Amino acid sequence: MKKATLTVISNTALTRDVFEMRLAGAERPLPGSFLEIGLDGFFLKRPFGAAGYKGGILTVYYRVVGAGTEAMSALTEGSELEALTSLGNGFSAEGVTRPLIVSGGLGIAPLKYLADCFAEKGIRPVFVAGFKSASEVILKEELEKICTLAVATDDGSTGFYGNAVEYLKRNPVSFDRYFACGPEPMLKGMQRFSGNGQLSLEARMGCGFGACMGCSIKTVSGFKRVCKEGPVFDAGEVIFDAR
Amino acid sequence: MPDKSIKDTRIELFGNIMDNPVIPASGTFGFGYEFNDWYDVSILGSIALKGTTLEARYGNPLPRIAECPAGMINAIGLQNPGAEAVRDVELKKLKKVYPKKVIANVGGHSFDEYVKTAAILDSADNVFCIELNVSCPNVKGGGMAFGLDAGILEELTAAVKSAVTKPVVVKLSPNVTDITVTAKAAERGGADGLSLINTLVGMRLDLKTARPIISVKRGGYSGPGVFPVALNAVYNVREAVSVPIIGMGGVTCAENVIEMMYAGACAVMVGTQNLIDPFACKKIIEDLTKVMEKLGIDRLSDIIGRAHNA
């Protein structure tokens, strides 16, 4: 956990409403950890998964969903942002040699960084990336270089017709641990699919570092904070219906 | 001649000499020890612990947080591990990084629960006073319900007083027509001090769905937007009662601390700002002597209630 002033290096639209922002000034994050970015005129900072780190530049991906991310999309190169970096835990990839990575929508962000980290170790994961439709697909070329990639779309406009979990049921993959991030229904689906993996959760947060209890969930081992004990949890641990 | 360049930020609360009047407010600082990862928390005047109930509570479903202009709404619902775990686990962890005395915050759903919880926390040696949370807007059939009716509040205060050995501070809700009425009721019930204000009930709606953002519809609004409301409440209560007041509500800087003390607070709690900037209390403490220097204040305790004689 660190307080830092980050500088926008680039801020580019990848689709109609998804942006890639590259930031200088952050320490190297653990894959699976996140940062909180402050925006002028907005009281709370916004949490974003660390989606890449190369040459001291940290990457995040975000969707414009409200006034805050709208303002964020207008930031230009050189803008300075107050941030809290290296928050939360991270994926446990120790000893994993045949990783399966599964994303839904923008859940791809922290998993892209995890895939980079596997690539550094010479491990090529199987990556199943689900999107709503072809127009939403991002990071395809980048991931194809370092992963065995399968794209699935809800409307079948490209790749497999269906979501990522359905893809896995039809196309069995051999893996020693999976790593998943995406909307809650998809994570529930992954939990039913196999207990041998880790889920990265999302939540509305107050502080992002464990103080406000705004993002607590129920788990089989008691209450845990998405921002502090998470955002990554063992798949068998999360009690979804209690949220 | 005393050295005028040395600023005295010490204050006294129930015989406990605090290095400064800055106390992180309950519910914004957990049980304190985790903030030691950001900075050395032993600089803090004291710490108000997360609201504690008799048994462990998960609290409300998510979402519990909604952003607002100049603040936020929360509806945590008193998530806590229960009184015995707070005394036997959390307070012991805190003691390792924070050798000073702290304030336990007690919530409940019945007289019996308040009394039992207070008695358990009263027995912790590093607790120097009990803050009675009768103003939490986020707990159904409890919390604030005990703090809005003067008669019930007086009775509850008396019941808790009779069960504990340490001073009792009643934390007042601003969600009343006249806060001096409940302030006087708590004083009649035997409160040794008052802390104010808790959060203001508020709501935000989702523009797309038209539904409240908070799962339980409404929650407590806090942040810099409430500071003038809080200051006015402290000022009015100072004129209505004689027990010590801990002022809070939207405090973000050392200047706000001075204003709260002018209005009549002898100590000041910093809440929501801890969530925005984990270093908030540290910065306020560091700035305090500079602001005293600028204003020609040598001893902070001299300014308590100054607004009433100005």
mmCIF file with all atom_site columns, C-alpha atoms in Angstrom, chain A residues 1-3 41-46 64-66 68 84-85 87 202-218 223-226 228-229 242-243, chain B residues 27-30 34-35 37-38 50 56-58 61-72 76 79-80 206 208 213 222-224 272-279:
data_model
loop_
_atom_site.group_PDB
_atom_site.id
_atom_site.type_symbol
_atom_site.label_atom_id
_atom_site.label_alt_id
_atom_site.label_comp_id
_atom_site.label_asym_id
_atom_site.label_entity_id
_atom_site.label_seq_id
_atom_site.pdbx_PDB_ins_code
_atom_site.Cartn_x
_atom_site.Cartn_y
_atom_site.Cartn_z
_atom_site.occupancy
_atom_site.B_iso_or_equiv
_atom_site.pdbx_formal_charge
_atom_site.auth_seq_id
_atom_site.auth_comp_id
_atom_site.auth_asym_id
_atom_site.auth_atom_id
_atom_site.pdbx_PDB_model_num
ATOM 1  C CA . MET A 1 1   ? 0.000   0.000   0.000   1.00 0.00 ? 1   MET A CA 1
ATOM 2  C CA . LYS A 1 2   ? 1.421   3.338   -1.043  1.00 0.00 ? 2   LYS A CA 1
ATOM 3  C CA . LYS A 1 3   ? 0.166   6.853   -1.594  1.00 0.00 ? 3   LYS A CA 1
ATOM 4  C CA . GLY A 1 41  ? -14.347 16.980  -8.158  1.00 0.00 ? 41  GLY A CA 1
ATOM 5  C CA . PHE A 1 42  ? -15.187 13.449  -7.003  1.00 0.00 ? 42  PHE A CA 1
ATOM 6  C CA . PHE A 1 43  ? -15.140 12.589  -3.318  1.00 0.00 ? 43  PHE A CA 1
ATOM 7  C CA . LEU A 1 44  ? -14.222 8.912   -3.459  1.00 0.00 ? 44  LEU A CA 1
ATOM 8  C CA . LYS A 1 45  ? -11.322 7.376   -5.301  1.00 0.00 ? 45  LYS A CA 1
ATOM 9  C CA . ARG A 1 46  ? -12.133 4.687   -7.897  1.00 0.00 ? 46  ARG A CA 1
ATOM 10 C CA . VAL A 1 64  ? -17.142 4.828   -18.845 1.00 0.00 ? 64  VAL A CA 1
ATOM 11 C CA . VAL A 1 65  ? -20.160 4.076   -16.647 1.00 0.00 ? 65  VAL A CA 1
ATOM 12 C CA . GLY A 1 66  ? -20.783 7.340   -14.797 1.00 0.00 ? 66  GLY A CA 1
ATOM 13 C CA . GLY A 1 68  ? -16.354 9.847   -12.632 1.00 0.00 ? 68  GLY A CA 1
ATOM 14 C CA . LEU A 1 84  ? -3.284  4.660   -3.485  1.00 0.00 ? 84  LEU A CA 1
ATOM 15 C CA . THR A 1 85  ? -1.379  1.831   -5.138  1.00 0.00 ? 85  THR A CA 1
ATOM 16 C CA . LEU A 1 87  ? -3.929  -2.455  -2.623  1.00 0.00 ? 87  LEU A CA 1
ATOM 17 C CA . GLU A 1 202 ? -15.404 -6.463  -7.652  1.00 0.00 ? 202 GLU A CA 1
ATOM 18 C CA . ALA A 1 203 ? -17.300 -4.238  -5.201  1.00 0.00 ? 203 ALA A CA 1
ATOM 19 C CA . ARG A 1 204 ? -18.313 -0.662  -4.597  1.00 0.00 ? 204 ARG A CA 1
ATOM 20 C CA . MET A 1 205 ? -15.701 0.543   -2.146  1.00 0.00 ? 205 MET A CA 1
ATOM 21 C CA . GLY A 1 206 ? -15.379 3.411   0.270   1.00 0.00 ? 206 GLY A CA 1
ATOM 22 C CA . CYS A 1 207 ? -11.711 3.532   1.148   1.00 0.00 ? 207 CYS A CA 1
ATOM 23 C CA . GLY A 1 208 ? -10.060 0.628   -0.706  1.00 0.00 ? 208 GLY A CA 1
ATOM 24 C CA . PHE A 1 209 ? -7.718  -0.288  2.139   1.00 0.00 ? 209 PHE A CA 1
ATOM 25 C CA . GLY A 1 210 ? -9.801  -2.016  4.780   1.00 0.00 ? 210 GLY A CA 1
ATOM 26 C CA . ALA A 1 211 ? -10.996 0.806   6.999   1.00 0.00 ? 211 ALA A CA 1
ATOM 27 C CA . CYS A 1 212 ? -14.669 1.347   6.182   1.00 0.00 ? 212 CYS A CA 1
ATOM 28 C CA . MET A 1 213 ? -16.003 -2.224  5.822   1.00 0.00 ? 213 MET A CA 1
ATOM 29 C CA . GLY A 1 214 ? -17.967 -1.027  2.793   1.00 0.00 ? 214 GLY A CA 1
ATOM 30 C CA . CYS A 1 215 ? -17.078 -4.048  0.660   1.00 0.00 ? 215 CYS A CA 1
ATOM 31 C CA . SER A 1 216 ? -17.237 -6.975  3.098   1.00 0.00 ? 216 SER A CA 1
ATOM 32 C CA . ILE A 1 217 ? -18.468 -10.329 1.859   1.00 0.00 ? 217 ILE A CA 1
ATOM 33 C CA . LYS A 1 218 ? -19.351 -13.574 3.607   1.00 0.00 ? 218 LYS A CA 1
ATOM 34 C CA . PHE A 1 223 ? -16.419 -11.917 6.882   1.00 0.00 ? 223 PHE A CA 1
ATOM 35 C CA . LYS A 1 224 ? -13.728 -10.698 4.525   1.00 0.00 ? 224 LYS A CA 1
ATOM 36 C CA . ARG A 1 225 ? -13.130 -7.366  2.843   1.00 0.00 ? 225 ARG A CA 1
ATOM 37 C CA . VAL A 1 226 ? -12.860 -7.411  -0.945  1.00 0.00 ? 226 VAL A CA 1
ATOM 38 C CA . LYS A 1 228 ? -8.111  -6.048  1.998   1.00 0.00 ? 228 LYS A CA 1
ATOM 39 C CA . GLU A 1 229 ? -8.301  -9.857  2.275   1.00 0.00 ? 229 GLU A CA 1
ATOM 40 C CA . ALA A 1 242 ? -25.231 -13.749 0.945   1.00 0.00 ? 242 ALA A CA 1
ATOM 41 C CA . ARG A 1 243 ? -23.924 -10.645 -0.796  1.00 0.00 ? 243 ARG A CA 1
ATOM 42 C CA . GLY B 2 27  ? -16.091 3.205   11.998  1.00 0.00 ? 27  GLY B CA 1
ATOM 43 C CA . THR B 2 28  ? -13.441 4.956   9.933   1.00 0.00 ? 28  THR B CA 1
ATOM 44 C CA . PHE B 2 29  ? -10.335 3.414   11.457  1.00 0.00 ? 29  PHE B CA 1
ATOM 45 C CA . GLY B 2 30  ? -11.208 -0.235  12.075  1.00 0.00 ? 30  GLY B CA 1
ATOM 46 C CA . GLU B 2 34  ? -4.038  -1.751  10.319  1.00 0.00 ? 34  GLU B CA 1
ATOM 47 C CA . PHE B 2 35  ? -3.386  1.984   9.900   1.00 0.00 ? 35  PHE B CA 1
ATOM 48 C CA . ASP B 2 37  ? 0.934   0.030   7.877   1.00 0.00 ? 37  ASP B CA 1
ATOM 49 C CA . TRP B 2 38  ? 0.490   3.641   6.660   1.00 0.00 ? 38  TRP B CA 1
ATOM 50 C CA . LYS B 2 50  ? -15.192 0.336   15.368  1.00 0.00 ? 50  LYS B CA 1
ATOM 51 C CA . ALA B 2 56  ? -20.485 -10.768 15.793  1.00 0.00 ? 56  ALA B CA 1
ATOM 52 C CA . ARG B 2 57  ? -22.427 -9.018  13.035  1.00 0.00 ? 57  ARG B CA 1
ATOM 53 C CA . TYR B 2 58  ? -21.968 -9.108  9.264   1.00 0.00 ? 58  TYR B CA 1
ATOM 54 C CA . PRO B 2 61  ? -25.846 -6.429  2.187   1.00 0.00 ? 61  PRO B CA 1
ATOM 55 C CA . LEU B 2 62  ? -23.718 -4.655  -0.447  1.00 0.00 ? 62  LEU B CA 1
ATOM 56 C CA . PRO B 2 63  ? -23.689 -1.981  -1.763  1.00 0.00 ? 63  PRO B CA 1
ATOM 57 C CA . ARG B 2 64  ? -23.070 -0.151  1.482   1.00 0.00 ? 64  ARG B CA 1
ATOM 58 C CA . ILE B 2 65  ? -21.435 2.954   0.028   1.00 0.00 ? 65  ILE B CA 1
ATOM 59 C CA . ALA B 2 66  ? -22.705 5.766   -2.208  1.00 0.00 ? 66  ALA B CA 1
ATOM 60 C CA . GLU B 2 67  ? -20.691 8.771   -3.289  1.00 0.00 ? 67  GLU B CA 1
ATOM 61 C CA . CYS B 2 68  ? -22.063 12.293  -2.762  1.00 0.00 ? 68  CYS B CA 1
ATOM 62 C CA . PRO B 2 69  ? -20.891 15.817  -3.424  1.00 0.00 ? 69  PRO B CA 1
ATOM 63 C CA . ALA B 2 70  ? -18.536 16.654  -0.548  1.00 0.00 ? 70  ALA B CA 1
ATOM 64 C CA . GLY B 2 71  ? -19.042 13.325  1.154   1.00 0.00 ? 71  GLY B CA 1
ATOM 65 C CA . MET B 2 72  ? -20.443 9.835   1.079   1.00 0.00 ? 72  MET B CA 1
ATOM 66 C CA . ILE B 2 76  ? -22.293 -0.707  6.924   1.00 0.00 ? 76  ILE B CA 1
ATOM 67 C CA . GLN B 2 79  ? -20.104 -5.105  11.040  1.00 0.00 ? 79  GLN B CA 1
ATOM 68 C CA . ASN B 2 80  ? -17.889 -6.263  13.909  1.00 0.00 ? 80  ASN B CA 1
ATOM 69 C CA . ASP B 2 206 ? -29.258 5.125   -9.428  1.00 0.00 ? 206 ASP B CA 1
ATOM 70 C CA . LYS B 2 208 ? -30.567 4.172   -14.742 1.00 0.00 ? 208 LYS B CA 1
ATOM 71 C CA . ILE B 2 213 ? -27.796 2.769   -4.573  1.00 0.00 ? 213 ILE B CA 1
ATOM 72 C CA . SER B 2 222 ? -20.700 12.218  6.226   1.00 0.00 ? 222 SER B CA 1
ATOM 73 C CA . GLY B 2 223 ? -17.745 14.151  4.883   1.00 0.00 ? 223 GLY B CA 1
ATOM 74 C CA . PRO B 2 224 ? -16.720 17.799  4.578   1.00 0.00 ? 224 PRO B CA 1
ATOM 75 C CA . THR B 2 272 ? -14.578 10.126  6.740   1.00 0.00 ? 272 THR B CA 1
ATOM 76 C CA . GLN B 2 273 ? -11.352 11.917  5.836   1.00 0.00 ? 273 GLN B CA 1
ATOM 77 C CA . ASN B 2 274 ? -9.432  8.816   7.001   1.00 0.00 ? 274 ASN B CA 1
ATOM 78 C CA . LEU B 2 275 ? -11.106 6.898   4.188   1.00 0.00 ? 275 LEU B CA 1
ATOM 79 C CA . ILE B 2 276 ? -10.163 9.486   1.574   1.00 0.00 ? 276 ILE B CA 1
ATOM 80 C CA . ASP B 2 277 ? -6.607  9.955   2.775   1.00 0.00 ? 277 ASP B CA 1
ATOM 81 C CA . PRO B 2 278 ? -5.191  7.327   5.138   1.00 0.00 ? 278 PRO B CA 1
ATOM 82 C CA . PHE B 2 279 ? -2.690  9.958   6.325   1.00 0.00 ? 279 PHE B CA 1
#
